PDB file of N, CA and C in Angstrom:
ATOM      1  N   UNK A   3     -27.434  32.806   4.512  1.00  0.00           N
ATOM      2  CA  UNK A   3     -26.328  31.980   4.974  1.00  0.00           C
ATOM      3  C   UNK A   3     -26.782  31.244   6.234  1.00  0.00           C
ATOM      4  N   UNK A   4     -26.556  29.961   6.294  1.00  0.00           N
ATOM      5  CA  UNK A   4     -26.947  29.193   7.468  1.00  0.00           C
ATOM      6  C   UNK A   4     -25.935  29.402   8.593  1.00  0.00           C
ATOM      7  N   UNK A   5     -26.344  29.060   9.798  1.00  0.00           N
ATOM      8  CA  UNK A   5     -25.458  29.251  10.946  1.00  0.00           C
ATOM      9  C   UNK A   5     -24.256  28.322  10.881  1.00  0.00           C
ATOM     10  N   UNK A   6     -24.408  27.154  10.231  1.00  0.00           N
ATOM     11  CA  UNK A   6     -23.288  26.214  10.151  1.00  0.00           C
ATOM     12  C   UNK A   6     -22.158  26.771   9.308  1.00  0.00           C
ATOM     13  N   UNK A   7     -22.482  27.368   8.180  1.00  0.00           N
ATOM     14  CA  UNK A   7     -21.420  27.931   7.351  1.00  0.00           C
ATOM     15  C   UNK A   7     -20.854  29.189   7.988  1.00  0.00           C
ATOM     16  N   UNK A   8     -21.684  29.932   8.724  1.00  0.00           N
ATOM     17  CA  UNK A   8     -21.185  31.130   9.400  1.00  0.00           C
ATOM     18  C   UNK A   8     -20.206  30.764  10.507  1.00  0.00           C
ATOM     19  N   UNK A   9     -20.459  29.671  11.212  1.00  0.00           N
ATOM     20  CA  UNK A   9     -19.562  29.239  12.287  1.00  0.00           C
ATOM     21  C   UNK A   9     -18.311  28.596  11.720  1.00  0.00           C
ATOM     22  N   UNK A  10     -18.449  27.768  10.702  1.00  0.00           N
ATOM     23  CA  UNK A  10     -17.286  27.040  10.189  1.00  0.00           C
ATOM     24  C   UNK A  10     -16.322  27.935   9.429  1.00  0.00           C
ATOM     25  N   UNK A  11     -16.761  29.114   9.013  1.00  0.00           N
ATOM     26  CA  UNK A  11     -15.871  30.016   8.288  1.00  0.00           C
ATOM     27  C   UNK A  11     -15.156  31.003   9.198  1.00  0.00           C
ATOM     28  N   UNK A  12     -15.439  30.987  10.494  1.00  0.00           N
ATOM     29  CA  UNK A  12     -14.713  31.850  11.423  1.00  0.00           C
ATOM     30  C   UNK A  12     -13.373  31.214  11.734  1.00  0.00           C
ATOM     31  N   UNK A  13     -12.483  31.965  12.353  1.00  0.00           N
ATOM     32  CA  UNK A  13     -11.155  31.414  12.672  1.00  0.00           C
ATOM     33  C   UNK A  13     -11.274  30.283  13.675  1.00  0.00           C
ATOM     34  N   UNK A  14     -12.220  30.393  14.628  1.00  0.00           N
ATOM     35  CA  UNK A  14     -12.405  29.319  15.600  1.00  0.00           C
ATOM     36  C   UNK A  14     -12.942  28.063  14.918  1.00  0.00           C
ATOM     37  N   UNK A  15     -13.864  28.241  13.983  1.00  0.00           N
ATOM     38  CA  UNK A  15     -14.404  27.097  13.253  1.00  0.00           C
ATOM     39  C   UNK A  15     -13.345  26.393  12.427  1.00  0.00           C
ATOM     40  N   UNK A  16     -12.463  27.169  11.802  1.00  0.00           N
ATOM     41  CA  UNK A  16     -11.387  26.565  11.004  1.00  0.00           C
ATOM     42  C   UNK A  16     -10.401  25.823  11.898  1.00  0.00           C
ATOM     43  N   UNK A  17     -10.103  26.381  13.067  1.00  0.00           N
ATOM     44  CA  UNK A  17      -9.182  25.706  13.985  1.00  0.00           C
ATOM     45  C   UNK A  17      -9.792  24.401  14.481  1.00  0.00           C
ATOM     46  N   UNK A  18     -11.064  24.446  14.867  1.00  0.00           N
ATOM     47  CA  UNK A  18     -11.724  23.222  15.328  1.00  0.00           C
ATOM     48  C   UNK A  18     -11.801  22.182  14.217  1.00  0.00           C
ATOM     49  N   UNK A  19     -12.109  22.632  13.009  1.00  0.00           N
ATOM     50  CA  UNK A  19     -12.174  21.711  11.870  1.00  0.00           C
ATOM     51  C   UNK A  19     -10.808  21.090  11.601  1.00  0.00           C
ATOM     52  N   UNK A  20      -9.739  21.883  11.715  1.00  0.00           N
ATOM     53  CA  UNK A  20      -8.387  21.363  11.518  1.00  0.00           C
ATOM     54  C   UNK A  20      -8.006  20.344  12.570  1.00  0.00           C
ATOM     55  N   UNK A  21      -8.373  20.617  13.833  1.00  0.00           N
ATOM     56  CA  UNK A  21      -8.063  19.681  14.914  1.00  0.00           C
ATOM     57  C   UNK A  21      -8.820  18.372  14.723  1.00  0.00           C
ATOM     58  N   UNK A  22     -10.081  18.467  14.319  1.00  0.00           N
ATOM     59  CA  UNK A  22     -10.873  17.252  14.077  1.00  0.00           C
ATOM     60  C   UNK A  22     -10.265  16.432  12.942  1.00  0.00           C
ATOM     61  N   UNK A  23      -9.842  17.097  11.876  1.00  0.00           N
ATOM     62  CA  UNK A  23      -9.245  16.374  10.745  1.00  0.00           C
ATOM     63  C   UNK A  23      -7.938  15.702  11.143  1.00  0.00           C
ATOM     64  N   UNK A  24      -7.121  16.381  11.950  1.00  0.00           N
ATOM     65  CA  UNK A  24      -5.869  15.768  12.396  1.00  0.00           C
ATOM     66  C   UNK A  24      -6.144  14.573  13.306  1.00  0.00           C
ATOM     67  N   UNK A  25      -7.163  14.683  14.155  1.00  0.00           N
ATOM     68  CA  UNK A  25      -7.541  13.551  14.998  1.00  0.00           C
ATOM     69  C   UNK A  25      -8.048  12.377  14.186  1.00  0.00           C
ATOM     70  N   UNK A  26      -8.862  12.665  13.179  1.00  0.00           N
ATOM     71  CA  UNK A  26      -9.353  11.599  12.300  1.00  0.00           C
ATOM     72  C   UNK A  26      -8.216  10.937  11.532  1.00  0.00           C
ATOM     73  N   UNK A  27      -7.246  11.734  11.108  1.00  0.00           N
ATOM     74  CA  UNK A  27      -6.108  11.166  10.380  1.00  0.00           C
ATOM     75  C   UNK A  27      -5.346  10.194  11.268  1.00  0.00           C
ATOM     76  N   UNK A  28      -5.150  10.559  12.530  1.00  0.00           N
ATOM     77  CA  UNK A  28      -4.472   9.655  13.455  1.00  0.00           C
ATOM     78  C   UNK A  28      -5.264   8.387  13.701  1.00  0.00           C
ATOM     79  N   UNK A  29      -6.579   8.523  13.858  1.00  0.00           N
ATOM     80  CA  UNK A  29      -7.422   7.352  14.087  1.00  0.00           C
ATOM     81  C   UNK A  29      -7.441   6.440  12.868  1.00  0.00           C
ATOM     82  N   UNK A  30      -7.547   7.020  11.686  1.00  0.00           N
ATOM     83  CA  UNK A  30      -7.554   6.215  10.461  1.00  0.00           C
ATOM     84  C   UNK A  30      -6.218   5.517  10.269  1.00  0.00           C
ATOM     85  N   UNK A  31      -5.119   6.217  10.554  1.00  0.00           N
ATOM     86  CA  UNK A  31      -3.798   5.597  10.426  1.00  0.00           C
ATOM     87  C   UNK A  31      -3.656   4.434  11.397  1.00  0.00           C
ATOM     88  N   UNK A  32      -4.160   4.594  12.619  1.00  0.00           N
ATOM     89  CA  UNK A  32      -4.074   3.512  13.603  1.00  0.00           C
ATOM     90  C   UNK A  32      -4.929   2.318  13.190  1.00  0.00           C
ATOM     91  N   UNK A  33      -6.125   2.590  12.707  1.00  0.00           N
ATOM     92  CA  UNK A  33      -7.015   1.499  12.292  1.00  0.00           C
ATOM     93  C   UNK A  33      -6.443   0.761  11.090  1.00  0.00           C
ATOM     94  N   UNK A  34      -6.001   1.499  10.080  1.00  0.00           N
ATOM     95  CA  UNK A  34      -5.456   0.853   8.885  1.00  0.00           C
ATOM     96  C   UNK A  34      -4.152   0.126   9.186  1.00  0.00           C
ATOM     97  N   UNK A  35      -3.380   0.636  10.137  1.00  0.00           N
ATOM     98  CA  UNK A  35      -2.126  -0.017  10.500  1.00  0.00           C
ATOM     99  C   UNK A  35      -2.336  -1.348  11.199  1.00  0.00           C
ATOM    100  N   UNK A  36      -3.482  -1.505  11.869  1.00  0.00           N
ATOM    101  CA  UNK A  36      -3.755  -2.743  12.592  1.00  0.00           C
ATOM    102  C   UNK A  36      -4.455  -3.793  11.746  1.00  0.00           C
ATOM    103  N   UNK A  37      -4.846  -3.450  10.553  1.00  0.00           N
ATOM    104  CA  UNK A  37      -5.503  -4.418   9.676  1.00  0.00           C
ATOM    105  C   UNK A  37      -4.428  -5.177   8.908  1.00  0.00           C
ATOM    106  N   UNK A  38      -4.373  -6.463   9.143  1.00  0.00           N
ATOM    107  CA  UNK A  38      -3.419  -7.312   8.427  1.00  0.00           C
ATOM    108  C   UNK A  38      -4.177  -8.081   7.355  1.00  0.00           C
ATOM    109  N   UNK A  39      -3.843  -7.806   6.128  1.00  0.00           N
ATOM    110  CA  UNK A  39      -4.507  -8.475   5.019  1.00  0.00           C
ATOM    111  C   UNK A  39      -3.487  -9.330   4.284  1.00  0.00           C
ATOM    112  N   UNK A  40      -3.863 -10.554   4.023  1.00  0.00           N
ATOM    113  CA  UNK A  40      -3.003 -11.445   3.255  1.00  0.00           C
ATOM    114  C   UNK A  40      -3.342 -11.248   1.780  1.00  0.00           C
ATOM    115  N   UNK A  41      -2.617 -10.335   1.163  1.00  0.00           N
ATOM    116  CA  UNK A  41      -2.895  -9.994  -0.226  1.00  0.00           C
ATOM    117  C   UNK A  41      -1.850 -10.625  -1.137  1.00  0.00           C
ATOM    118  N   UNK A  42      -2.306 -11.127  -2.232  1.00  0.00           N
ATOM    119  CA  UNK A  42      -1.393 -11.723  -3.196  1.00  0.00           C
ATOM    120  C   UNK A  42      -1.370 -10.864  -4.451  1.00  0.00           C
ATOM    121  N   UNK A  43      -0.686 -11.349  -5.426  1.00  0.00           N
ATOM    122  CA  UNK A  43      -0.564 -10.622  -6.686  1.00  0.00           C
ATOM    123  C   UNK A  43      -1.699 -11.014  -7.628  1.00  0.00           C
ATOM    124  N   UNK A  44      -2.108 -10.066  -8.431  1.00  0.00           N
ATOM    125  CA  UNK A  44      -3.141 -10.300  -9.435  1.00  0.00           C
ATOM    126  C   UNK A  44      -2.497 -10.118 -10.798  1.00  0.00           C
ATOM    127  N   UNK A  45      -2.729 -11.079 -11.692  1.00  0.00           N
ATOM    128  CA  UNK A  45      -2.186 -10.992 -13.037  1.00  0.00           C
ATOM    129  C   UNK A  45      -3.318 -10.706 -14.010  1.00  0.00           C
ATOM    130  N   UNK A  46      -3.168  -9.603 -14.724  1.00  0.00           N
ATOM    131  CA  UNK A  46      -4.139  -9.234 -15.752  1.00  0.00           C
ATOM    132  C   UNK A  46      -3.371  -9.148 -17.061  1.00  0.00           C
ATOM    133  N   UNK A  47      -3.607 -10.104 -17.928  1.00  0.00           N
ATOM    134  CA  UNK A  47      -2.846 -10.165 -19.175  1.00  0.00           C
ATOM    135  C   UNK A  47      -1.390 -10.461 -18.859  1.00  0.00           C
ATOM    136  N   UNK A  48      -0.502  -9.591 -19.274  1.00  0.00           N
ATOM    137  CA  UNK A  48       0.918  -9.782 -18.987  1.00  0.00           C
ATOM    138  C   UNK A  48       1.392  -8.892 -17.840  1.00  0.00           C
ATOM    139  N   UNK A  49       0.461  -8.201 -17.183  1.00  0.00           N
ATOM    140  CA  UNK A  49       0.815  -7.291 -16.095  1.00  0.00           C
ATOM    141  C   UNK A  49       0.463  -7.922 -14.760  1.00  0.00           C
ATOM    142  N   UNK A  50       1.416  -7.924 -13.848  1.00  0.00           N
ATOM    143  CA  UNK A  50       1.189  -8.436 -12.503  1.00  0.00           C
ATOM    144  C   UNK A  50       1.225  -7.273 -11.519  1.00  0.00           C
ATOM    145  N   UNK A  51       0.184  -7.191 -10.708  1.00  0.00           N
ATOM    146  CA  UNK A  51       0.081  -6.124  -9.716  1.00  0.00           C
ATOM    147  C   UNK A  51       0.111  -6.755  -8.335  1.00  0.00           C
ATOM    148  N   UNK A  52       1.040  -6.293  -7.502  1.00  0.00           N
ATOM    149  CA  UNK A  52       1.120  -6.774  -6.130  1.00  0.00           C
ATOM    150  C   UNK A  52       0.145  -5.962  -5.286  1.00  0.00           C
ATOM    151  N   UNK A  53      -0.881  -6.607  -4.759  1.00  0.00           N
ATOM    152  CA  UNK A  53      -1.919  -5.895  -4.026  1.00  0.00           C
ATOM    153  C   UNK A  53      -1.442  -5.385  -2.677  1.00  0.00           C
ATOM    154  N   UNK A  54      -0.388  -5.973  -2.126  1.00  0.00           N
ATOM    155  CA  UNK A  54       0.117  -5.469  -0.850  1.00  0.00           C
ATOM    156  C   UNK A  54       0.706  -4.073  -1.015  1.00  0.00           C
ATOM    157  N   UNK A  55       1.267  -3.787  -2.177  1.00  0.00           N
ATOM    158  CA  UNK A  55       1.779  -2.443  -2.445  1.00  0.00           C
ATOM    159  C   UNK A  55       0.620  -1.453  -2.526  1.00  0.00           C
ATOM    160  N   UNK A  56      -0.468  -1.856  -3.159  1.00  0.00           N
ATOM    161  CA  UNK A  56      -1.638  -0.985  -3.243  1.00  0.00           C
ATOM    162  C   UNK A  56      -2.204  -0.710  -1.849  1.00  0.00           C
ATOM    163  N   UNK A  57      -2.247  -1.721  -1.000  1.00  0.00           N
ATOM    164  CA  UNK A  57      -2.752  -1.548   0.362  1.00  0.00           C
ATOM    165  C   UNK A  57      -1.847  -0.600   1.155  1.00  0.00           C
ATOM    166  N   UNK A  58      -0.530  -0.717   0.964  1.00  0.00           N
ATOM    167  CA  UNK A  58       0.401   0.194   1.631  1.00  0.00           C
ATOM    168  C   UNK A  58       0.186   1.635   1.175  1.00  0.00           C
ATOM    169  N   UNK A  59      -0.110   1.833  -0.100  1.00  0.00           N
ATOM    170  CA  UNK A  59      -0.383   3.179  -0.599  1.00  0.00           C
ATOM    171  C   UNK A  59      -1.649   3.763   0.027  1.00  0.00           C
ATOM    172  N   UNK A  60      -2.666   2.935   0.184  1.00  0.00           N
ATOM    173  CA  UNK A  60      -3.899   3.396   0.833  1.00  0.00           C
ATOM    174  C   UNK A  60      -3.612   3.786   2.277  1.00  0.00           C
ATOM    175  N   UNK A  61      -2.797   2.966   2.979  1.00  0.00           N
ATOM    176  CA  UNK A  61      -2.478   3.255   4.376  1.00  0.00           C
ATOM    177  C   UNK A  61      -1.693   4.545   4.526  1.00  0.00           C
ATOM    178  N   UNK A  62      -0.941   4.937   3.507  1.00  0.00           N
ATOM    179  CA  UNK A  62      -0.154   6.170   3.581  1.00  0.00           C
ATOM    180  C   UNK A  62      -0.980   7.381   3.155  1.00  0.00           C
ATOM    181  N   UNK A  63      -1.670   7.278   2.029  1.00  0.00           N
ATOM    182  CA  UNK A  63      -2.295   8.459   1.454  1.00  0.00           C
ATOM    183  C   UNK A  63      -3.623   8.845   2.091  1.00  0.00           C
ATOM    184  N   UNK A  64      -4.368   7.904   2.648  1.00  0.00           N
ATOM    185  CA  UNK A  64      -5.644   8.267   3.277  1.00  0.00           C
ATOM    186  C   UNK A  64      -5.428   9.225   4.450  1.00  0.00           C
ATOM    187  N   UNK A  65      -4.549   8.910   5.404  1.00  0.00           N
ATOM    188  CA  UNK A  65      -4.313   9.879   6.485  1.00  0.00           C
ATOM    189  C   UNK A  65      -3.554  11.115   6.015  1.00  0.00           C
ATOM    190  N   UNK A  66      -2.683  10.965   5.030  1.00  0.00           N
ATOM    191  CA  UNK A  66      -1.881  12.093   4.569  1.00  0.00           C
ATOM    192  C   UNK A  66      -2.754  13.209   4.000  1.00  0.00           C
ATOM    193  N   UNK A  67      -3.785  12.838   3.256  1.00  0.00           N
ATOM    194  CA  UNK A  67      -4.677  13.852   2.699  1.00  0.00           C
ATOM    195  C   UNK A  67      -5.431  14.596   3.796  1.00  0.00           C
ATOM    196  N   UNK A  68      -5.838  13.873   4.843  1.00  0.00           N
ATOM    197  CA  UNK A  68      -6.502  14.537   5.962  1.00  0.00           C
ATOM    198  C   UNK A  68      -5.539  15.429   6.737  1.00  0.00           C
ATOM    199  N   UNK A  69      -4.292  15.006   6.868  1.00  0.00           N
ATOM    200  CA  UNK A  69      -3.297  15.826   7.565  1.00  0.00           C
ATOM    201  C   UNK A  69      -3.065  17.128   6.809  1.00  0.00           C
ATOM    202  N   UNK A  70      -2.914  17.039   5.506  1.00  0.00           N
ATOM    203  CA  UNK A  70      -2.699  18.246   4.699  1.00  0.00           C
ATOM    204  C   UNK A  70      -3.904  19.179   4.805  1.00  0.00           C
ATOM    205  N   UNK A  71      -5.100  18.629   4.712  1.00  0.00           N
ATOM    206  CA  UNK A  71      -6.304  19.449   4.809  1.00  0.00           C
ATOM    207  C   UNK A  71      -6.436  20.073   6.198  1.00  0.00           C
ATOM    208  N   UNK A  72      -6.129  19.300   7.235  1.00  0.00           N
ATOM    209  CA  UNK A  72      -6.203  19.828   8.593  1.00  0.00           C
ATOM    210  C   UNK A  72      -5.194  20.931   8.841  1.00  0.00           C
ATOM    211  N   UNK A  73      -3.989  20.772   8.330  1.00  0.00           N
ATOM    212  CA  UNK A  73      -2.976  21.811   8.494  1.00  0.00           C
ATOM    213  C   UNK A  73      -3.358  23.080   7.742  1.00  0.00           C
ATOM    214  N   UNK A  74      -3.962  22.931   6.579  1.00  0.00           N
ATOM    215  CA  UNK A  74      -4.433  24.112   5.841  1.00  0.00           C
ATOM    216  C   UNK A  74      -5.519  24.841   6.624  1.00  0.00           C
ATOM    217  N   UNK A  75      -6.409  24.070   7.269  1.00  0.00           N
ATOM    218  CA  UNK A  75      -7.446  24.698   8.093  1.00  0.00           C
ATOM    219  C   UNK A  75      -6.836  25.449   9.269  1.00  0.00           C
ATOM    220  N   UNK A  76      -5.712  24.961   9.780  1.00  0.00           N
ATOM    221  CA  UNK A  76      -5.044  25.628  10.898  1.00  0.00           C
ATOM    222  C   UNK A  76      -4.208  26.817  10.447  1.00  0.00           C
ATOM    223  N   UNK A  77      -4.099  27.030   9.148  1.00  0.00           N
ATOM    224  CA  UNK A  77      -3.397  28.195   8.633  1.00  0.00           C
ATOM    225  C   UNK A  77      -1.982  27.938   8.167  1.00  0.00           C
ATOM    226  N   UNK A  78      -1.564  26.684   8.109  1.00  0.00           N
ATOM    227  CA  UNK A  78      -0.219  26.346   7.644  1.00  0.00           C
ATOM    228  C   UNK A  78      -0.224  26.359   6.122  1.00  0.00           C
ATOM    229  N   UNK A  79       0.705  27.084   5.532  1.00  0.00           N
ATOM    230  CA  UNK A  79       0.809  27.145   4.073  1.00  0.00           C
ATOM    231  C   UNK A  79       1.594  25.940   3.575  1.00  0.00           C
ATOM    232  N   UNK A  80       0.951  25.137   2.740  1.00  0.00           N
ATOM    233  CA  UNK A  80       1.608  23.942   2.193  1.00  0.00           C
ATOM    234  C   UNK A  80       1.623  24.059   0.687  1.00  0.00           C
TER     235      UNK A  80
END
């Protein structure tokens, strides 16, 4: 077993990993929130997809997944 896995599997390693993930989630949310993209709709066949909705989903789910993972590392049952 390497020292990295031995450290990251301790309670202190999990807490630090959770804090880092929560910090990254905040930074990613701030960065994605400040990006203004002029997105239009794309029509493929008879289906029209509004790309601004897709961009909003990315802005929500990218930090959300890190928040959930960080909270699990901190011991919160989700």
